[in-house]
Tab-separated table of C-alpha atoms in Angstrom:
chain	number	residue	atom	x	y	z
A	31	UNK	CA	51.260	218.158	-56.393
A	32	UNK	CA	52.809	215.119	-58.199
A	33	UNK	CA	56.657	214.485	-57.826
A	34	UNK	CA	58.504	213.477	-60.828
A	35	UNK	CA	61.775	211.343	-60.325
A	36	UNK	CA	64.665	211.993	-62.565
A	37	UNK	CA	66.142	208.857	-61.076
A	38	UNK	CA	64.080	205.992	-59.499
A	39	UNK	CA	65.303	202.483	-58.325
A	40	UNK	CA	63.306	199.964	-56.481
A	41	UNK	CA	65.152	196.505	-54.962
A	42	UNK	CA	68.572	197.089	-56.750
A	43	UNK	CA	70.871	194.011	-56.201
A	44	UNK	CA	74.541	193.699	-57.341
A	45	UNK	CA	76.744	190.718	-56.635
A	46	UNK	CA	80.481	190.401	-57.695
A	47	UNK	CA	81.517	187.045	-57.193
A	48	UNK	CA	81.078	186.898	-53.142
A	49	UNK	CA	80.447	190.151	-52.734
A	50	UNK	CA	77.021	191.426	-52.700
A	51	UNK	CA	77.397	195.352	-53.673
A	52	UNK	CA	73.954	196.603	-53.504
A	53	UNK	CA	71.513	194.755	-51.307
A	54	UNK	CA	67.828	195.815	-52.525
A	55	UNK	CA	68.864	199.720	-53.283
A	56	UNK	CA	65.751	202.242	-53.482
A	57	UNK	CA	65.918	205.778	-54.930
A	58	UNK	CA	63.838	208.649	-55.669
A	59	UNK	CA	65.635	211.998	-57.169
A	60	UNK	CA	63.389	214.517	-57.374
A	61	UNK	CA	64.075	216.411	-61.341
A	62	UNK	CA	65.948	219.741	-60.610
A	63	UNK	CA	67.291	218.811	-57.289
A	64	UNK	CA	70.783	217.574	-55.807
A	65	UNK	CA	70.665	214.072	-54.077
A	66	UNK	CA	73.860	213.250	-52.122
A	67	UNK	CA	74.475	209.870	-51.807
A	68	UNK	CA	76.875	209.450	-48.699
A	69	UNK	CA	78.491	206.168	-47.353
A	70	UNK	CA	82.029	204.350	-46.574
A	71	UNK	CA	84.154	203.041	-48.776
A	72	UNK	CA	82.636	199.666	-50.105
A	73	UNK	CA	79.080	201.198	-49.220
A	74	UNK	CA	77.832	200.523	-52.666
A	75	UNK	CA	77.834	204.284	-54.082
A	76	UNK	CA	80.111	203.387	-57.179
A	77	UNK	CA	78.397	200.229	-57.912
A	78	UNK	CA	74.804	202.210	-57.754
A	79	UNK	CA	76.445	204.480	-60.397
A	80	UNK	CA	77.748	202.382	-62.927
A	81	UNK	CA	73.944	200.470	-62.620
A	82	UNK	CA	71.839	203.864	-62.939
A	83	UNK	CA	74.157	205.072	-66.028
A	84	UNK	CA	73.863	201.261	-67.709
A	85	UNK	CA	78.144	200.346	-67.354
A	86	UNK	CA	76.711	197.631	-65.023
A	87	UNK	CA	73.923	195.617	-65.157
A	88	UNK	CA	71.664	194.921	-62.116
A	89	UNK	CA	71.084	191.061	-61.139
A	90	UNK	CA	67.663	192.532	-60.104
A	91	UNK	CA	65.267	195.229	-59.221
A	92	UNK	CA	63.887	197.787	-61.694
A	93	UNK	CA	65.672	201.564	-62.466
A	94	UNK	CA	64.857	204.586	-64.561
A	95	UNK	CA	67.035	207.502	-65.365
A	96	UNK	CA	65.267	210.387	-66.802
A	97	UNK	CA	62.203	208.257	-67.636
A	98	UNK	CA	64.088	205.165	-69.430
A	99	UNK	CA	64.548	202.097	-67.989
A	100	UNK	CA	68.623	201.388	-67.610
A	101	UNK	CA	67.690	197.429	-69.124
A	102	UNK	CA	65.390	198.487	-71.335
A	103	UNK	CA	66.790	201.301	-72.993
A	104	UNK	CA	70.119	202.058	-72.125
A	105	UNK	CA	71.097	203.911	-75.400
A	106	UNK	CA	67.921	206.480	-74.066
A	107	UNK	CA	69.469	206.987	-70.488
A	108	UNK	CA	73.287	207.876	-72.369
A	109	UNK	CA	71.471	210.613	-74.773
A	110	UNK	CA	70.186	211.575	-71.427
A	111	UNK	CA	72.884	212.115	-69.001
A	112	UNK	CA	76.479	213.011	-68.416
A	113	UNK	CA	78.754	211.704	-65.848
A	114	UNK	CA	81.805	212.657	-64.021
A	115	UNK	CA	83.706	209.829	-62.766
A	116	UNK	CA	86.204	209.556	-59.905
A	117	UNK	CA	89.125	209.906	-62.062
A	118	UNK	CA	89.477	212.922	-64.681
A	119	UNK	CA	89.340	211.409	-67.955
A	120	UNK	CA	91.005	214.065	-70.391
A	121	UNK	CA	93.468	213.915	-72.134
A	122	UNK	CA	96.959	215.401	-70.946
A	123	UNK	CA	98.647	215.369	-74.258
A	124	UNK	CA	95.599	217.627	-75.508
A	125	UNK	CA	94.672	221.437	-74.965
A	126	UNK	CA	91.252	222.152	-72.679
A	127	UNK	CA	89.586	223.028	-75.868
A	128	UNK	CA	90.891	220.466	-77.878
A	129	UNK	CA	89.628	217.718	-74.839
A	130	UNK	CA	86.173	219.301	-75.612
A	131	UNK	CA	86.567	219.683	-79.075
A	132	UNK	CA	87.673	215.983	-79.529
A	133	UNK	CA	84.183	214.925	-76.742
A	134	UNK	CA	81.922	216.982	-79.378
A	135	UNK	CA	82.909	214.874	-82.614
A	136	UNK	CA	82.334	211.556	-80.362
A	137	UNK	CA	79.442	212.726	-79.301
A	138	UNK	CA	78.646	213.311	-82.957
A	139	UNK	CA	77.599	217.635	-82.281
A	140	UNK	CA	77.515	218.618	-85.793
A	141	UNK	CA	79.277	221.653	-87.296
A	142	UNK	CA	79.534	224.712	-85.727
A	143	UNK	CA	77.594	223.690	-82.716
A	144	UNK	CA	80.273	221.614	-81.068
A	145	UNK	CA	83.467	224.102	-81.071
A	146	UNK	CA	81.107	226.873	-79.825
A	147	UNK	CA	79.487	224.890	-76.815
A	148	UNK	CA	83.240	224.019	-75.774
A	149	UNK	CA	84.087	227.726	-75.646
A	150	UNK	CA	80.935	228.315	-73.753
A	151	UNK	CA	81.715	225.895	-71.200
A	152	UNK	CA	85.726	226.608	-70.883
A	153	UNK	CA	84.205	230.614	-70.284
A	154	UNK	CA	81.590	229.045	-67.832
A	155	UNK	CA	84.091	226.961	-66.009
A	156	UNK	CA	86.573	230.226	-66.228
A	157	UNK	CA	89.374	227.954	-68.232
A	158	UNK	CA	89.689	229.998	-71.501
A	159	UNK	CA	92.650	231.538	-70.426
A	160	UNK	CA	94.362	228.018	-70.474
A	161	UNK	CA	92.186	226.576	-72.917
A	162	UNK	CA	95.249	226.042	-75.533
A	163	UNK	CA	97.520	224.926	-72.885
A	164	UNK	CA	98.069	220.832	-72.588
A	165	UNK	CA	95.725	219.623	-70.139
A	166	UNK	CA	98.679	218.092	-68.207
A	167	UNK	CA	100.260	221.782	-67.097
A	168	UNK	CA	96.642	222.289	-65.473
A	169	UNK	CA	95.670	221.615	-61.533
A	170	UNK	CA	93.594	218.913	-60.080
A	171	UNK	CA	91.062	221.291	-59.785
A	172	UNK	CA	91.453	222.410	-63.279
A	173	UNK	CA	91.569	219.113	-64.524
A	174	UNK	CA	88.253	218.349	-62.581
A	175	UNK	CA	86.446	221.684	-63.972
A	176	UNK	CA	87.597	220.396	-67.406
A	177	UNK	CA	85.910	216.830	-66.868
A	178	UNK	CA	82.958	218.357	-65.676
A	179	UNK	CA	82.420	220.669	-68.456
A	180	UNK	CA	82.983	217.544	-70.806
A	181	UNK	CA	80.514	216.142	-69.180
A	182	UNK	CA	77.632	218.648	-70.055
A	183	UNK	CA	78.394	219.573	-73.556
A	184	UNK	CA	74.946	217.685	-74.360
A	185	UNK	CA	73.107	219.716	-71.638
A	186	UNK	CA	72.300	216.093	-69.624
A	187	UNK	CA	68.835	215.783	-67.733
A	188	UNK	CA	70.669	214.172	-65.113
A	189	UNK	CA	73.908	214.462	-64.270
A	190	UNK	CA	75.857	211.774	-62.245
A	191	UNK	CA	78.769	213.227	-60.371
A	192	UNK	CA	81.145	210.463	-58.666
A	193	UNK	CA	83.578	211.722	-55.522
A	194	UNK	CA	83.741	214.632	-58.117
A	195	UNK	CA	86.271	216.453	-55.300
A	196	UNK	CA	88.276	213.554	-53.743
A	197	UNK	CA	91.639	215.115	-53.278
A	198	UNK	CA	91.323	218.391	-54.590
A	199	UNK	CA	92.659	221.486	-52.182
A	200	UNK	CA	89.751	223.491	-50.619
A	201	UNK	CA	89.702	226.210	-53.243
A	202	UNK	CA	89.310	224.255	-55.857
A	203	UNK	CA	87.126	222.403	-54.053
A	204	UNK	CA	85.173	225.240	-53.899
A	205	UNK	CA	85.059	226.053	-57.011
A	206	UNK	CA	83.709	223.015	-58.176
A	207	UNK	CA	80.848	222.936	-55.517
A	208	UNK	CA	79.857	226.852	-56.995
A	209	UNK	CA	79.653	224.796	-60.309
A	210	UNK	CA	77.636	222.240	-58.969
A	211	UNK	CA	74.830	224.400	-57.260
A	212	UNK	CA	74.881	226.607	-60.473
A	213	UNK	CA	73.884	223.597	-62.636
A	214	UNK	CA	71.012	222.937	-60.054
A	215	UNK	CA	69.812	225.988	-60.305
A	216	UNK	CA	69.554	226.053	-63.692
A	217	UNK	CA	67.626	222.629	-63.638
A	218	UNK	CA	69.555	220.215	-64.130
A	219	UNK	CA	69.089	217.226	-61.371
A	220	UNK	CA	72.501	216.045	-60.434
A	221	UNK	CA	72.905	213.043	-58.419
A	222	UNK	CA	76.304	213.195	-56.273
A	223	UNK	CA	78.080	210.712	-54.431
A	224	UNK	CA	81.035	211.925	-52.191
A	225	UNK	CA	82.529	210.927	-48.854
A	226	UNK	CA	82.628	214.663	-47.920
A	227	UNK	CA	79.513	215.182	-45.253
A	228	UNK	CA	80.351	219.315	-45.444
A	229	UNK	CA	80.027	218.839	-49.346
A	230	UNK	CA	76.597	216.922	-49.270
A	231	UNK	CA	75.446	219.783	-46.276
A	232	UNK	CA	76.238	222.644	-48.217
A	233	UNK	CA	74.979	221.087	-52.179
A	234	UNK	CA	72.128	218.580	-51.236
A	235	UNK	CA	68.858	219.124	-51.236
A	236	UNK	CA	67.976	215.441	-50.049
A	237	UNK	CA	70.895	212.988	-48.930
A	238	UNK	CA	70.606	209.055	-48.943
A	239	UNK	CA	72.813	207.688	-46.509
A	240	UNK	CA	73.910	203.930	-47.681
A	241	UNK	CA	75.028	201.170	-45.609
A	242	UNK	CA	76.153	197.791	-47.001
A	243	UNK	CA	74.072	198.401	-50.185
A	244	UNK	CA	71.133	199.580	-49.162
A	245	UNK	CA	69.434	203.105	-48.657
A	246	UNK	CA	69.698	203.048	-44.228
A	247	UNK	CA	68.102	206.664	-44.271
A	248	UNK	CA	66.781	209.114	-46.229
A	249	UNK	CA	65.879	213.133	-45.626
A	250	UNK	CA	67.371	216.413	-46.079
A	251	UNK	CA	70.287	217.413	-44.294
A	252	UNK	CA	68.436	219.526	-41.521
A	253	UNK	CA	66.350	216.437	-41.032
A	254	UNK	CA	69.207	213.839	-40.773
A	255	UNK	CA	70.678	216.187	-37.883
A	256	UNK	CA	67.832	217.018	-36.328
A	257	UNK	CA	66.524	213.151	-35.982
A	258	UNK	CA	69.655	212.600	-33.680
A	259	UNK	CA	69.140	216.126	-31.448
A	260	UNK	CA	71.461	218.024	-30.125
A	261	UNK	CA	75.388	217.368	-29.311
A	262	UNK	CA	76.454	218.337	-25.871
A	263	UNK	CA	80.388	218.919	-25.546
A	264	UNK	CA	82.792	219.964	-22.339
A	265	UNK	CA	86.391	220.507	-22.451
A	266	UNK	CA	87.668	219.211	-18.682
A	267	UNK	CA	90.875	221.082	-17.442
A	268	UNK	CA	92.488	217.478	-17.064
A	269	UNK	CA	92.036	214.062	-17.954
A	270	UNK	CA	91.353	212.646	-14.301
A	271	UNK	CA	87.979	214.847	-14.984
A	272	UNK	CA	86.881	212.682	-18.250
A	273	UNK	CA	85.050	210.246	-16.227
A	274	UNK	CA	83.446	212.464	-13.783
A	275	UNK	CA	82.312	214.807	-16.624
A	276	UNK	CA	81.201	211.185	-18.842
A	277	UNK	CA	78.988	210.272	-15.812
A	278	UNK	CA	77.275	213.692	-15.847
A	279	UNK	CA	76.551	213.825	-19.401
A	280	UNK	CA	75.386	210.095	-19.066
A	281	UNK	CA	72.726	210.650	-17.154
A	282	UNK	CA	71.474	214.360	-19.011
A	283	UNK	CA	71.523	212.712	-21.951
A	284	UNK	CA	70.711	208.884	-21.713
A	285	UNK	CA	73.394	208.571	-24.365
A	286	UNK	CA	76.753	206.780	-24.261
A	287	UNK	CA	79.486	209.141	-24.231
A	288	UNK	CA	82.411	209.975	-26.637
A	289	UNK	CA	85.796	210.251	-24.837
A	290	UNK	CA	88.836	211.916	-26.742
A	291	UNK	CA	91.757	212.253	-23.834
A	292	UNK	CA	93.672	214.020	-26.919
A	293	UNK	CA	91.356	217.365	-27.104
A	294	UNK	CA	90.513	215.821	-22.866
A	295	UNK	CA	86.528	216.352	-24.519
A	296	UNK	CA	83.426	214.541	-23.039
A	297	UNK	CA	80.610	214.385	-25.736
A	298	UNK	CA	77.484	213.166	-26.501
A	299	UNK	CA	74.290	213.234	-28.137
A	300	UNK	CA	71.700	214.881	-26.480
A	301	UNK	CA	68.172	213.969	-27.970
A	302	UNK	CA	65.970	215.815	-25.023
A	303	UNK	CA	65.145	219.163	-26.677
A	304	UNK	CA	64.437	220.863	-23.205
A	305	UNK	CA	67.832	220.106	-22.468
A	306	UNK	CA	69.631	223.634	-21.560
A	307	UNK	CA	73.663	224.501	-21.699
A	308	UNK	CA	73.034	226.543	-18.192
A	309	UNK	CA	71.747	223.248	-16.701
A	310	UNK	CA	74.510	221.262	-18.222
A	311	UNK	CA	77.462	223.428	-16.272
A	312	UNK	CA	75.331	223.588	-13.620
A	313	UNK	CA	75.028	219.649	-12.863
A	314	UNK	CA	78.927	219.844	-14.279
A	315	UNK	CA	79.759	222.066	-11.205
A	316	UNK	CA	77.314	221.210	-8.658
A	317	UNK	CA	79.546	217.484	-9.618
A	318	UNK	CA	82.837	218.857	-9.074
A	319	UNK	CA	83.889	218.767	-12.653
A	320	UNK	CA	86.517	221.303	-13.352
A	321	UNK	CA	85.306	222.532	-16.714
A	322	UNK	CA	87.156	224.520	-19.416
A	323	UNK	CA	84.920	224.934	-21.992
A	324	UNK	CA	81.036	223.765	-22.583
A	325	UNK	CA	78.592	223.687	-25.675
A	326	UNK	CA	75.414	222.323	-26.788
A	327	UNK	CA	75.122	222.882	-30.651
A	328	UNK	CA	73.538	221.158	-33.352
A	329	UNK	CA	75.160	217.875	-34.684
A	330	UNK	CA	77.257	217.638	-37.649
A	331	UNK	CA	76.268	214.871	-40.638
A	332	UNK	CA	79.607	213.083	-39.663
A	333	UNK	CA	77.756	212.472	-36.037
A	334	UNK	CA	74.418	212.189	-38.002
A	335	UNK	CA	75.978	209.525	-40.122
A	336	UNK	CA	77.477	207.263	-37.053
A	337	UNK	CA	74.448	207.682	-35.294
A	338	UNK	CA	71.948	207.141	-37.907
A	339	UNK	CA	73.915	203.912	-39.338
A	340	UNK	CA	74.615	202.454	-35.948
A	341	UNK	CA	78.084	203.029	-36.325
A	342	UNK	CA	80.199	203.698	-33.381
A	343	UNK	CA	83.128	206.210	-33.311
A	344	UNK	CA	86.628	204.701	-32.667
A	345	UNK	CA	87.675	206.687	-29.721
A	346	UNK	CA	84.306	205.514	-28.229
A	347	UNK	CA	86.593	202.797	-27.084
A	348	UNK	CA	89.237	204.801	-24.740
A	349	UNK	CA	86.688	205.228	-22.269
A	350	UNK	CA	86.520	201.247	-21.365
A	351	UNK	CA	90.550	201.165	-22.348
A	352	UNK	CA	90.865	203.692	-19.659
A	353	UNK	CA	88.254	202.529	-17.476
A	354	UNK	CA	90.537	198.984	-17.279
């Protein structure tokens, strides 16, 4: 069965001034699926945006968006996607249907067409009871359903969703990630970039985890976690037992440790999948290690992400602070 990409990149390079932003990006979104492209701030993920929907123009390397090449034929890839950026970009002075009303003219929907696709989308997006209220009385998330909905009144291919729920609340959170997965679902193939690992877990079907411009690793979410095994945890019943309990899970595992005297918890990646919780206390006791609390339990993509990216958790540190 042959794959068709709704977004494909090969070698995409970005420089501003001294700063190289994308260092030889590569991408394959599959149509009708959600890719979550995860990183830190400065990873590249904005700068790979603004290249795939043409408001940037790569020094080199080849992209197509829903089968146009961004160089080539930009004015193709805009008829052919909608993006969400990371800041709303409605109007506050305006109503929620007179936001979408004023998107439909300039995206030149003729008659009729364009005031009833914004009432379908402020019903979908469960705004029309504050659809003639000014856009500045609504919530983030509000605001964010609102910019969203602009965003599809053309019914994109491809739909390019930037940090779409950086400082909303968790319900409206929520509600925007319900949204999302609908639009999948319906086919559209949405390409989201976020800092949020639970929202790429729950939405993604394939994640792209970039470092310092480039694509480090690729997979679905199950396979990012499960190429770093499982996560082996103990709570010690004081902090003189940190050490002792490190030492223990040192040798099970073969993997360095993660002290936090805060929470007083020993963890660490476990990548032997005969590995057993029973043997774990077991080794823990037969040590001396007063224990409080044990677990062995899949890793989440935070871990996945600091493992995968060679990354190393702060309070890896306290263990040598402490040791000194």
């Amino acid at each position: 069965m042959t794959t068709t990409y709704a977004v494909l990149s090969e070698g995409l390079e970005k420089r501003f001034g001294d700063v190289h932003a994308l260092r030889g990006l590569d991408l394959a979104v599959a149509e009708g699926t959600v890719c979550g492209i995860l990183g830190p701030n400065g990873a590249g993920k904005t700068t790979a945006v603004r290249v795939l929907t043409t408001l940037t123009t790569p020094d080199s390397g080849t992209a197509t968006v829903a089968g146009h090449d961004v160089r080539d034929a930009p004015g193709a890839v805009r008829r052919a996607i909608g993006v969400t950026g990371q800041s709303a970009s409605v109007d506050g002075e305006l109503s929620g249907r007179e936001n979408l009303r004023l998107f439909t003219r300039l995206l030149r929907i003729r008659g009729a067409a364009g005031p009833a696709r914004a009432d379908e989308l402020l019903e979908r997006f469960e705004l029309t009871d504050a659809a003639d209220r000014s856009a500045r009385t609504y919530s983030g998330g509000m605001r964010r359903r609102l910019d969203l909905a602009a965003s599809l009144l053309t019914r994109p291919e491809v739909l390019f969703l930037d940090e779409p729920t950086t400082g909303l609340d968790p319900h409206s959170r929520n509600q925007i990630w319900d949204a999302v997965r609908d639009l999948a679902d319906r086919g559209t193939t949405v390409l989201l970039t976020t800092q949020y690992l639970e929202e790429a877990d729950r939405l993604a079907d394939d994640i792209v985890l970039i470092d310092q411009g480039r694509a480090a690793v690729t997979g679905t979410p199950a396979e990012l976690k499960a190429r770093i095994g499982s996560y082996a945890e103990v709570v010690v019943a004081d902090g003189s037992a940190m050490l002792p309990a490190a030492a223990v899970l040192d040798q099970l595992t073969g993997a360095e440790p993660v002290l936090d005297h805060e929470r007083r918890t020993v963890g660490a990646v476990a990548a032997d999948p005969s590995l057993t919780l029973p043997r774990i206390v077991r080794e823990l006791d037969a040590a001396g290690v007063p224990v409080v609390d044990a677990s062995l339990r899949p890793p989440t993509l935070d871990e996945g992400f600091l493992r995968l990216t060679d990354r190393s958790p702060v309070c890896r540190n306290t263990r040598e602070e402490h040791a000194a």
